[in-house]
Amino acid sequence: MPPIRRALLSVHDKSGLVPLAAALHARGVELLSTGGTLNALRAHGLPVTAVADLTGFPEILDGRVKTLHPAIHAGLLADRGKQEHLAALAAHGFAPIDLLVVNLYPFSRTVAAGASPADCVEMIDIGGPAMLRAAAKNHTGVTVVSDPADYPELLAALAEHDGEVPLALRQRFAARVFAATAAYDRAVAAWLAREAAGGESEPFPARLDLSLDRLFVPRYGENPHQAAAVYAVHGGGGVLGGFTQLQGKELSWNNLLDADAARRLIARFPAEPAVAIVKHNNPCGVGRGETLRTAWERALACDPVSAFGSIVACSEELDEATAAAIAELFVEVVIAPGVAPAARERLADRRQLRLLVAPPFTAPPGTYELRGIDGGFLAQSSDAGEDDPAAWRVPTRRAPTPEEMAALAFAWKVVRHVRSNAIVVANAVQTIGIGAGQMSRVDSCRLAVGKAV
C-alpha cells in the first residue's frame, strides 16, 4: 500500500484530534473535514478542505446530509487494485481517500442522560456509520480509525513504515470499526423497541445481542490453571458501577465476584450504617448500627474465622475509626461509596488491601441476569425487590413479637444473598449464624445454629 496522501477527519469526540491532524499535515497528507471538526482544525491553523467544497454540495437538513455523496464514498470504496475503479474516479473528478478518522454521535450517552425522543433521534448517526463501513470494507486500500485510543497506534505505524500502514493493522482497525457500528446499531434498536413498548423494556426479547468491552486480563480465573478476562457492558455504567481503585494489587477474578456479591447485599441497607463481610460469594457476617464501626464489629462477630481474607462492603463513606478496626484483620477488598482522607491514610500501609470506591448498587427496572450453560444462557429478572413485612402472612398460632419481626426482616434481607440451601439466624441488628450451600437444609441449619451458639 502506498503512503497515506489524503485523509478525511469527522469526529464528535475531539480528544487527540489536533495532534493527530498536525502529525498528518507534517507528513504532507491532505486533510478533508466537516462541521465542527473542520472549525476545530482551522482554529489551530491547520489547512483543511471542507467536504462541501470537495463535493460541490453544501451541508443540508441541519447537518443530516454532509458526507452522503459519491465523491466521498467512491473515494473510500474504490479498489486500488482495479484500474477500472481508478479510471471511474478520474472520469468523475474524484480522488481516493486513504485514511478515514470518524467517531459516532454519543447515542447511548444521550439516552442515558434522559434526553427527549427527538434529541435521541438526532443522535442516531447515519453518515458516520456509512463512511466507517465503506472504509472498513475496503481495508486493503484504506485505513479506518473510529476510537481516539487508536491514534497513538496509527501514528506509530506511520512513523515506523514511512507513512504506510501495514495490512495486519488495517485489518485490526477494520474489525474494531465493524464491532463499534454493530454495537451502535444494537443500542439504537434496543432504544426503539423500548419506545415502541411505551418506554418499557421487553422482558425477554426474541433476540438478545450482547456488546461487551474487555477491560483487563487478570492473572487467572477462578483457579490458577484457568485463563480469564473482565468485560464491561458497552455503553453501560462500568463494572461494579464504574469503581475507582484507590490502592492495592490488581483485582482478581474471585475478588470481583465477591465484591459484586457484597455490594449487592449492602444495597439492602441504604439509609443506615451497615457492613457486609463476604467470602466465596456468601456472607459470613452482616451488621448495622449507630456508627459504621459498630456495624463492622457486629458483622465480624458472626464468624470472625471465616472473615479472614474476605471482602468488606460498607453502606456509607468509610471513616477512620472503621478503617482502623478493619486494619486489624487481613481482608482482600474494602468497597464503599466513599473513603474519608483519614481512613485512606490509616489503610495506606496495607499495600495488599484493595480499596475501592463505587456508587451503591442499583438494578433498574427491566434488568435481568444471565447465566451461561452449554450452548446458551439462562435469563431471569433481577432479585432486586424489597419486601414489606407488614404484608407477610403468619400461619402459626403465635404471631411474632415486634422484636422477632424486626429480626426476621433483617434476616430476610440477608438470606436473599446466601447460596442455597440458605439459613440465617439473626437479631434485629446482626447475623449471628449463617449456613450456606449445603445439599441438605438440615445441614445448613446445623451450620447456622452451631455458629449462633
Short mmCIF file of C-alpha atoms in Angstrom, two decimals:
data_model
loop_
_atom_site.label_atom_id
_atom_site.label_comp_id
_atom_site.label_asym_id
_atom_site.label_seq_id
_atom_site.Cartn_x
_atom_site.Cartn_y
_atom_site.Cartn_z
CA MET A 1 0.00 0.00 0.00
CA PRO A 2 1.41 3.45 -0.90
CA PRO A 3 1.80 6.11 1.81
CA ILE A 4 -1.32 7.91 3.02
CA ARG A 5 -1.84 11.04 0.95
CA ARG A 6 -5.42 12.04 1.72
CA ALA A 7 -7.40 11.82 4.98
CA LEU A 8 -10.96 12.65 5.96
CA LEU A 9 -11.50 13.55 9.62
CA SER A 10 -15.01 14.00 11.04
CA VAL A 11 -15.38 13.30 14.75
CA HIS A 12 -17.76 14.04 17.60
CA ASP A 13 -15.18 13.17 20.26
CA LYS A 14 -12.33 15.55 19.51
CA SER A 15 -9.88 14.03 22.00
CA GLY A 16 -6.46 13.93 20.39
CA LEU A 17 -7.79 15.32 17.12
CA VAL A 18 -5.48 18.30 16.69
CA PRO A 19 -2.21 16.43 17.44
CA LEU A 20 -3.28 13.69 15.02
CA ALA A 21 -4.15 16.16 12.27
CA ALA A 22 -0.94 18.12 12.85
CA ALA A 23 1.13 14.94 12.54
CA LEU A 24 -0.66 14.02 9.32
CA HIS A 25 -0.15 17.52 7.91
CA ALA A 26 3.54 17.33 8.77
CA ARG A 27 3.71 14.23 6.56
CA GLY A 28 2.15 16.11 3.66
CA VAL A 29 -1.27 14.48 4.00
CA GLU A 30 -4.17 16.46 2.54
CA LEU A 31 -6.88 16.97 5.17
CA LEU A 32 -10.63 16.93 4.50
CA SER A 33 -13.26 17.64 7.13
CA THR A 34 -16.80 18.72 8.02
CA GLY A 35 -18.69 20.87 10.51
CA GLY A 36 -17.29 21.22 14.00
CA THR A 37 -14.20 19.15 13.18
CA LEU A 38 -13.39 21.49 10.30
CA ASN A 39 -13.73 24.53 12.56
CA ALA A 40 -11.59 22.97 15.30
CA LEU A 41 -8.76 22.20 12.89
CA ARG A 42 -8.86 25.61 11.23
CA ALA A 43 -8.86 27.27 14.66
CA HIS A 44 -5.44 25.67 15.19
CA GLY A 45 -4.12 26.93 11.88
CA LEU A 46 -4.25 23.65 10.01
CA PRO A 47 -5.04 23.75 6.27
CA VAL A 48 -8.25 21.78 5.73
CA THR A 49 -10.54 21.36 2.75
CA ALA A 50 -14.25 21.41 3.55
CA VAL A 51 -16.12 18.37 2.28
CA ALA A 52 -18.72 20.74 0.85
CA ASP A 53 -16.02 22.25 -1.37
CA LEU A 54 -14.96 18.78 -2.46
CA THR A 55 -18.47 17.59 -3.30
CA GLY A 56 -19.75 20.90 -4.62
CA PHE A 57 -22.80 20.36 -2.44
CA PRO A 58 -23.48 22.16 0.86
CA GLU A 59 -24.48 20.56 4.14
CA ILE A 60 -28.29 20.45 4.34
CA LEU A 61 -31.10 19.41 6.67
CA ASP A 62 -29.40 20.74 9.81
CA GLY A 63 -26.32 18.71 9.04
CA ARG A 64 -28.14 15.42 8.47
CA VAL A 65 -26.65 15.28 4.96
CA LYS A 66 -22.95 16.13 4.83
CA THR A 67 -20.90 13.20 3.60
CA LEU A 68 -23.53 11.09 1.81
CA HIS A 69 -22.11 11.83 -1.63
CA PRO A 70 -20.36 9.79 -4.37
CA ALA A 71 -17.25 11.94 -4.11
CA ILE A 72 -16.79 10.63 -0.57
CA HIS A 73 -17.99 7.06 -0.85
CA ALA A 74 -16.35 6.40 -4.21
CA GLY A 75 -13.10 7.70 -2.76
CA LEU A 76 -13.45 5.25 0.13
CA LEU A 77 -14.72 2.23 -1.79
CA ALA A 78 -12.60 2.28 -4.96
CA ASP A 79 -10.45 -0.84 -5.19
CA ARG A 80 -6.90 0.40 -5.69
CA GLY A 81 -6.02 -2.84 -7.47
CA LYS A 82 -8.60 -2.37 -10.22
CA GLN A 83 -7.72 0.05 -12.98
CA GLU A 84 -11.36 0.40 -13.99
CA HIS A 85 -12.17 1.71 -10.46
CA LEU A 86 -9.38 4.25 -10.63
CA ALA A 87 -10.44 5.26 -14.14
CA ALA A 88 -14.02 5.76 -12.93
CA LEU A 89 -12.79 8.01 -10.13
CA ALA A 90 -10.78 10.09 -12.58
CA ALA A 91 -13.68 10.31 -15.03
CA HIS A 92 -15.87 11.88 -12.35
CA GLY A 93 -13.16 14.12 -10.96
CA PHE A 94 -12.90 12.15 -7.71
CA ALA A 95 -9.78 11.02 -5.86
CA PRO A 96 -9.06 8.17 -3.41
CA ILE A 97 -9.34 8.76 0.33
CA ASP A 98 -6.59 6.79 2.07
CA LEU A 99 -7.42 7.41 5.74
CA LEU A 100 -10.79 7.86 7.46
CA VAL A 101 -11.00 9.06 11.06
CA VAL A 102 -14.61 9.10 12.27
CA ASN A 103 -16.31 8.52 15.59
CA LEU A 104 -20.03 8.50 16.11
CA TYR A 105 -22.61 10.67 17.82
CA PRO A 106 -22.94 9.66 21.51
CA PHE A 107 -26.32 7.99 21.17
CA SER A 108 -26.17 5.75 24.25
CA ARG A 109 -24.90 8.57 26.45
CA THR A 110 -27.74 10.81 25.22
CA VAL A 111 -30.34 8.16 26.05
CA ALA A 112 -28.79 7.52 29.47
CA ALA A 113 -28.95 11.26 30.22
CA GLY A 114 -32.74 11.15 29.85
CA ALA A 115 -32.92 13.20 26.66
CA SER A 116 -36.21 13.60 24.81
CA PRO A 117 -37.05 11.16 22.00
CA ALA A 118 -36.47 13.92 19.44
CA ASP A 119 -32.99 14.62 20.82
CA CYS A 120 -32.21 10.91 20.88
CA VAL A 121 -33.22 10.60 17.25
CA GLU A 122 -30.85 13.42 16.33
CA MET A 123 -28.04 11.41 17.90
CA ILE A 124 -28.64 8.47 15.55
CA ASP A 125 -25.63 8.81 13.30
CA ILE A 126 -26.15 7.98 9.62
CA GLY A 127 -23.26 9.43 7.66
CA GLY A 128 -20.65 8.27 10.16
CA PRO A 129 -21.51 4.56 10.11
CA ALA A 130 -21.89 4.67 6.33
CA MET A 131 -18.37 6.02 5.89
CA LEU A 132 -16.90 3.72 8.54
CA ARG A 133 -18.41 0.62 6.96
CA ALA A 134 -17.30 1.67 3.49
CA ALA A 135 -13.71 2.26 4.61
CA ALA A 136 -13.62 -0.92 6.73
CA LYS A 137 -14.90 -2.98 3.80
CA ASN A 138 -12.10 -1.57 1.64
CA HIS A 139 -9.40 -2.02 4.29
CA THR A 140 -7.00 -3.44 1.71
CA GLY A 141 -6.63 0.11 0.44
CA VAL A 142 -7.99 2.34 3.21
CA THR A 143 -7.06 2.79 6.85
CA VAL A 144 -10.01 3.49 9.15
CA VAL A 145 -9.95 4.56 12.81
CA SER A 146 -13.01 5.12 14.99
CA ASP A 147 -11.57 5.40 18.50
CA PRO A 148 -9.21 8.14 19.76
CA ALA A 149 -7.46 5.44 21.79
CA ASP A 150 -6.17 4.07 18.46
CA TYR A 151 -4.49 7.32 17.36
CA PRO A 152 -1.11 6.54 19.00
CA GLU A 153 -1.01 3.13 17.31
CA LEU A 154 -1.79 4.74 13.95
CA LEU A 155 0.90 7.41 14.33
CA ALA A 156 3.47 4.86 15.47
CA ALA A 157 2.77 2.75 12.38
CA LEU A 158 3.11 5.76 10.09
CA ALA A 159 6.43 6.65 11.68
CA GLU A 160 7.77 3.12 11.52
CA HIS A 161 6.66 2.40 7.95
CA ASP A 162 7.39 5.74 6.27
CA GLY A 163 3.78 6.90 6.03
CA GLU A 164 2.24 3.49 5.30
CA VAL A 165 0.01 1.33 7.50
CA PRO A 166 0.63 -2.46 7.42
CA LEU A 167 -2.24 -4.64 6.24
CA ALA A 168 -2.48 -6.50 9.56
CA LEU A 169 -3.07 -3.24 11.43
CA ARG A 170 -5.60 -2.08 8.84
CA GLN A 171 -7.45 -5.35 9.37
CA ARG A 172 -7.45 -4.88 13.15
CA PHE A 173 -8.75 -1.33 12.79
CA ALA A 174 -11.46 -2.52 10.37
CA ALA A 175 -12.54 -5.27 12.77
CA ARG A 176 -12.84 -2.72 15.58
CA VAL A 177 -14.93 -0.47 13.34
CA PHE A 178 -17.41 -3.23 12.46
CA ALA A 179 -17.65 -4.14 16.14
CA ALA A 180 -18.32 -0.48 17.01
CA THR A 181 -21.00 0.02 14.36
CA ALA A 182 -22.67 -3.26 15.32
CA ALA A 183 -22.82 -2.18 18.97
CA TYR A 184 -24.15 1.22 17.90
CA ASP A 185 -26.95 -0.37 15.86
CA ARG A 186 -27.84 -2.69 18.75
CA ALA A 187 -28.18 0.30 21.08
CA VAL A 188 -30.45 2.12 18.64
CA ALA A 189 -32.58 -1.00 18.07
CA ALA A 190 -32.98 -1.59 21.82
CA TRP A 191 -34.00 2.02 22.40
CA LEU A 192 -36.56 1.98 19.59
CA ALA A 193 -38.02 -1.25 20.96
CA ARG A 194 -38.40 0.39 24.37
CA GLU A 195 -40.04 3.44 22.81
CA ALA A 196 -42.44 1.22 20.89
CA ALA A 197 -43.37 -0.50 24.17
CA GLY A 198 -44.16 2.79 25.87
CA GLY A 199 -40.74 3.23 27.46
CA GLU A 200 -40.62 -0.23 29.00
CA SER A 201 -38.02 -2.80 28.04
CA GLU A 202 -39.33 -6.05 26.64
CA PRO A 203 -38.69 -8.52 29.49
CA PHE A 204 -37.12 -11.21 27.32
CA PRO A 205 -36.71 -10.11 23.70
CA ALA A 206 -36.86 -12.65 20.90
CA ARG A 207 -33.27 -11.76 20.01
CA LEU A 208 -30.67 -10.75 22.57
CA ASP A 209 -27.35 -9.30 21.46
CA LEU A 210 -24.52 -8.69 23.88
CA SER A 211 -21.92 -5.99 23.30
CA LEU A 212 -19.03 -6.07 25.75
CA ASP A 213 -15.71 -4.25 26.02
CA ARG A 214 -12.71 -6.03 27.52
CA LEU A 215 -11.38 -4.09 30.50
CA PHE A 216 -8.38 -6.13 31.53
CA VAL A 217 -6.97 -9.63 31.77
CA PRO A 218 -6.40 -10.84 35.34
CA ARG A 219 -3.60 -13.28 36.13
CA TYR A 220 -6.04 -16.20 36.10
CA GLY A 221 -9.67 -17.12 36.59
CA GLU A 222 -11.31 -18.98 39.45
CA ASN A 223 -8.29 -21.31 39.60
CA PRO A 224 -4.66 -20.74 38.57
CA HIS A 225 -4.95 -23.06 35.53
CA GLN A 226 -7.86 -21.06 34.05
CA ALA A 227 -7.32 -18.07 31.75
CA ALA A 228 -9.75 -15.19 32.25
CA ALA A 229 -10.80 -11.71 31.14
CA VAL A 230 -13.03 -8.97 32.56
CA TYR A 231 -15.62 -7.36 30.30
CA ALA A 232 -17.97 -4.41 30.75
CA VAL A 233 -21.27 -3.79 29.02
CA HIS A 234 -20.62 -1.45 26.10
CA GLY A 235 -22.08 1.97 26.84
CA GLY A 236 -23.01 0.96 30.40
CA GLY A 237 -22.00 2.40 33.74
CA GLY A 238 -19.00 0.12 34.11
CA VAL A 239 -18.15 -2.96 36.16
CA LEU A 240 -19.16 -2.52 39.81
CA GLY A 241 -20.76 0.81 38.94
CA GLY A 242 -17.57 2.15 37.36
CA PHE A 243 -15.48 1.75 40.53
CA THR A 244 -12.25 3.57 41.31
CA GLN A 245 -9.40 1.62 42.89
CA LEU A 246 -7.52 3.78 45.38
CA GLN A 247 -4.82 1.29 46.34
CA GLY A 248 -3.79 -2.33 46.29
CA LYS A 249 -2.95 -5.07 43.82
CA GLU A 250 -4.89 -5.77 40.66
CA LEU A 251 -8.30 -7.27 41.33
CA SER A 252 -8.59 -10.99 40.74
CA TRP A 253 -11.50 -12.92 39.25
CA ASN A 254 -12.60 -14.04 42.73
CA ASN A 255 -12.17 -10.52 44.16
CA LEU A 256 -14.58 -9.16 41.56
CA LEU A 257 -17.18 -11.88 42.16
CA ASP A 258 -17.10 -11.36 45.92
CA ALA A 259 -17.05 -7.55 45.65
CA ASP A 260 -20.12 -7.74 43.43
CA ALA A 261 -21.90 -10.02 45.89
CA ALA A 262 -21.01 -7.77 48.83
CA ARG A 263 -22.07 -4.60 47.01
CA ARG A 264 -25.44 -6.13 46.09
CA LEU A 265 -26.04 -7.26 49.66
CA ILE A 266 -25.14 -3.97 51.34
CA ALA A 267 -27.52 -2.15 48.98
CA ARG A 268 -30.31 -3.67 51.12
CA PHE A 269 -29.32 -1.17 53.84
CA PRO A 270 -29.29 2.18 52.03
CA ALA A 271 -30.23 4.55 54.82
CA GLU A 272 -28.13 3.40 57.76
CA PRO A 273 -24.57 2.44 58.68
CA ALA A 274 -24.16 -1.21 57.68
CA VAL A 275 -21.34 -3.61 56.82
CA ALA A 276 -21.34 -6.91 54.93
CA ILE A 277 -18.44 -9.36 55.06
CA VAL A 278 -18.40 -11.79 52.11
CA LYS A 279 -16.25 -14.76 51.18
CA HIS A 280 -16.72 -17.17 48.28
CA ASN A 281 -19.89 -15.33 47.28
CA ASN A 282 -21.55 -15.89 50.67
CA PRO A 283 -21.90 -13.52 53.60
CA CYS A 284 -20.08 -14.58 56.73
CA GLY A 285 -21.50 -11.65 58.68
CA VAL A 286 -23.74 -8.62 58.28
CA GLY A 287 -24.34 -5.91 60.84
CA ARG A 288 -25.85 -2.47 61.22
CA GLY A 289 -25.54 0.11 63.95
CA GLU A 290 -25.47 3.72 65.02
CA THR A 291 -21.98 4.03 63.53
CA LEU A 292 -20.16 2.19 60.77
CA ARG A 293 -17.62 0.85 63.26
CA THR A 294 -20.39 -0.64 65.37
CA ALA A 295 -21.84 -2.23 62.24
CA TRP A 296 -18.40 -3.70 61.43
CA GLU A 297 -17.98 -5.14 64.90
CA ARG A 298 -21.43 -6.74 64.76
CA ALA A 299 -20.80 -8.20 61.30
CA LEU A 300 -17.41 -9.58 62.33
CA ALA A 301 -18.82 -11.20 65.48
CA CYS A 302 -20.91 -13.61 63.40
CA ASP A 303 -17.93 -15.58 62.04
CA PRO A 304 -14.53 -13.97 62.72
CA VAL A 305 -12.65 -17.05 61.49
CA SER A 306 -14.21 -17.03 58.01
CA ALA A 307 -13.77 -13.26 57.78
CA PHE A 308 -10.02 -13.72 57.31
CA GLY A 309 -9.22 -12.91 53.67
CA SER A 310 -12.74 -11.65 52.99
CA ILE A 311 -14.32 -8.78 51.08
CA VAL A 312 -15.94 -5.97 53.10
CA ALA A 313 -18.69 -3.69 51.78
CA CYS A 314 -19.85 -0.54 53.58
CA SER A 315 -23.16 1.23 53.09
CA GLU A 316 -21.65 4.70 53.59
CA GLU A 317 -18.33 6.51 53.47
CA LEU A 318 -15.56 4.60 55.20
CA ASP A 319 -14.40 6.63 58.21
CA GLU A 320 -11.13 6.49 60.13
CA ALA A 321 -12.49 4.59 63.12
CA THR A 322 -13.91 1.81 60.97
CA ALA A 323 -10.79 1.70 58.81
CA ALA A 324 -8.67 1.28 61.94
CA ALA A 325 -10.81 -1.64 63.07
CA ILE A 326 -10.73 -3.31 59.66
CA ALA A 327 -6.94 -2.91 59.54
CA GLU A 328 -6.64 -5.29 62.49
CA LEU A 329 -7.79 -8.17 60.24
CA PHE A 330 -6.44 -9.36 56.90
CA VAL A 331 -9.06 -8.59 54.26
CA GLU A 332 -8.69 -8.69 50.48
CA VAL A 333 -11.02 -5.86 49.44
CA VAL A 334 -12.92 -2.99 51.02
CA ILE A 335 -15.58 -1.35 48.86
CA ALA A 336 -17.55 1.74 49.89
CA PRO A 337 -19.35 4.68 48.27
CA GLY A 338 -16.61 6.95 49.61
CA VAL A 339 -13.42 6.91 51.68
CA ALA A 340 -12.54 9.70 54.09
CA PRO A 341 -8.96 11.02 53.71
CA ALA A 342 -8.11 9.92 57.25
CA ALA A 343 -9.42 6.42 56.53
CA ARG A 344 -7.33 6.18 53.39
CA GLU A 345 -4.27 7.28 55.32
CA ARG A 346 -4.99 4.70 58.01
CA LEU A 347 -5.05 1.91 55.39
CA ALA A 348 -2.15 3.18 53.27
CA ASP A 349 0.39 0.77 54.79
CA ARG A 350 -1.86 -2.22 53.95
CA ARG A 351 -0.44 -2.40 50.45
CA GLN A 352 -2.06 -5.72 49.64
CA LEU A 353 -5.51 -4.36 50.51
CA ARG A 354 -7.56 -3.34 47.50
CA LEU A 355 -9.53 -0.22 48.42
CA LEU A 356 -12.42 0.55 46.06
CA VAL A 357 -14.88 3.43 45.77
CA ALA A 358 -18.11 2.57 43.96
CA PRO A 359 -21.63 4.01 43.95
CA PRO A 360 -24.38 1.98 45.64
CA PHE A 361 -25.69 -0.92 43.60
CA THR A 362 -28.97 -0.37 41.79
CA ALA A 363 -30.91 -2.63 39.43
CA PRO A 364 -33.01 -0.51 37.07
CA PRO A 365 -36.47 -1.91 36.26
CA GLY A 366 -36.36 -4.41 33.44
CA THR A 367 -32.80 -5.61 34.05
CA TYR A 368 -32.13 -9.29 34.16
CA GLU A 369 -29.30 -11.68 34.90
CA LEU A 370 -27.67 -14.17 32.55
CA ARG A 371 -26.01 -17.45 33.39
CA GLY A 372 -24.12 -19.45 30.83
CA ILE A 373 -24.93 -23.08 30.07
CA ASP A 374 -23.66 -25.28 27.26
CA GLY A 375 -24.78 -23.67 24.02
CA GLY A 376 -26.69 -20.76 25.53
CA PHE A 377 -27.75 -18.70 28.50
CA LEU A 378 -30.46 -18.73 31.15
CA ALA A 379 -32.08 -15.35 31.79
CA GLN A 380 -34.07 -14.26 34.81
CA SER A 381 -35.25 -10.99 36.29
CA SER A 382 -33.02 -9.45 38.95
CA ASP A 383 -33.93 -10.25 42.56
CA ALA A 384 -33.92 -6.58 43.46
CA GLY A 385 -37.35 -6.07 45.00
CA GLU A 386 -37.94 -5.19 48.63
CA ASP A 387 -40.35 -7.00 50.90
CA ASP A 388 -42.91 -5.37 53.17
CA PRO A 389 -43.01 -7.25 56.49
CA ALA A 390 -46.46 -5.78 57.12
CA ALA A 391 -47.73 -7.81 54.18
CA TRP A 392 -46.31 -11.11 55.39
CA ARG A 393 -48.76 -13.89 56.23
CA VAL A 394 -48.28 -15.54 59.62
CA PRO A 395 -49.52 -19.17 59.57
CA THR A 396 -48.54 -20.03 63.17
CA ARG A 397 -50.81 -19.85 66.21
CA ARG A 398 -48.50 -17.31 67.84
CA ALA A 399 -47.60 -14.22 65.89
CA PRO A 400 -44.02 -12.95 66.09
CA THR A 401 -43.35 -10.25 68.64
CA PRO A 402 -42.22 -6.86 67.29
CA GLU A 403 -38.65 -7.78 68.27
CA GLU A 404 -38.89 -11.10 66.42
CA MET A 405 -40.42 -9.42 63.38
CA ALA A 406 -37.53 -6.93 63.27
CA ALA A 407 -35.08 -9.83 63.44
CA LEU A 408 -36.95 -11.66 60.68
CA ALA A 409 -36.93 -8.57 58.47
CA PHE A 410 -33.17 -8.22 58.93
CA ALA A 411 -32.53 -11.91 58.29
CA TRP A 412 -34.71 -11.87 55.18
CA LYS A 413 -32.60 -9.09 53.64
CA VAL A 414 -29.50 -11.20 54.17
CA VAL A 415 -30.80 -14.65 53.23
CA ARG A 416 -31.54 -13.47 49.67
CA HIS A 417 -27.76 -13.29 49.23
CA VAL A 418 -26.84 -16.66 50.74
CA ARG A 419 -26.35 -19.66 48.43
CA SER A 420 -28.99 -22.36 48.84
CA ASN A 421 -29.64 -24.17 50.98
CA ALA A 422 -29.59 -20.96 52.96
CA ILE A 423 -30.26 -20.47 56.66
CA VAL A 424 -29.72 -17.20 58.56
CA VAL A 425 -30.05 -16.76 62.31
CA ALA A 426 -30.18 -13.12 63.31
CA ASN A 427 -31.43 -10.49 65.67
CA ALA A 428 -32.55 -7.06 64.55
CA VAL A 429 -29.04 -5.66 64.09
CA GLN A 430 -26.73 -8.51 63.09
CA THR A 431 -26.43 -12.04 61.82
CA ILE A 432 -25.37 -14.48 64.49
CA GLY A 433 -25.23 -17.64 62.38
CA ILE A 434 -25.23 -18.38 58.63
CA GLY A 435 -25.46 -21.79 56.98
CA ALA A 436 -24.86 -21.78 53.22
CA GLY A 437 -24.51 -24.03 50.21
CA GLN A 438 -25.42 -27.36 51.77
CA MET A 439 -27.30 -30.03 49.84
CA SER A 440 -29.49 -30.56 52.90
CA ARG A 441 -31.43 -27.86 54.73
CA VAL A 442 -30.78 -29.78 57.90
CA ASP A 443 -27.04 -29.44 57.42
CA SER A 444 -27.39 -25.72 56.69
CA CYS A 445 -29.41 -25.36 59.89
CA ARG A 446 -26.76 -27.17 61.88
CA LEU A 447 -24.09 -24.86 60.50
CA ALA A 448 -26.06 -21.70 61.24
CA VAL A 449 -27.17 -22.75 64.71
CA GLY A 450 -23.70 -24.03 65.53
CA LYS A 451 -22.23 -20.60 64.84
CA ALA A 452 -25.06 -18.88 66.68
CA VAL A 453 -24.44 -20.83 69.91
#
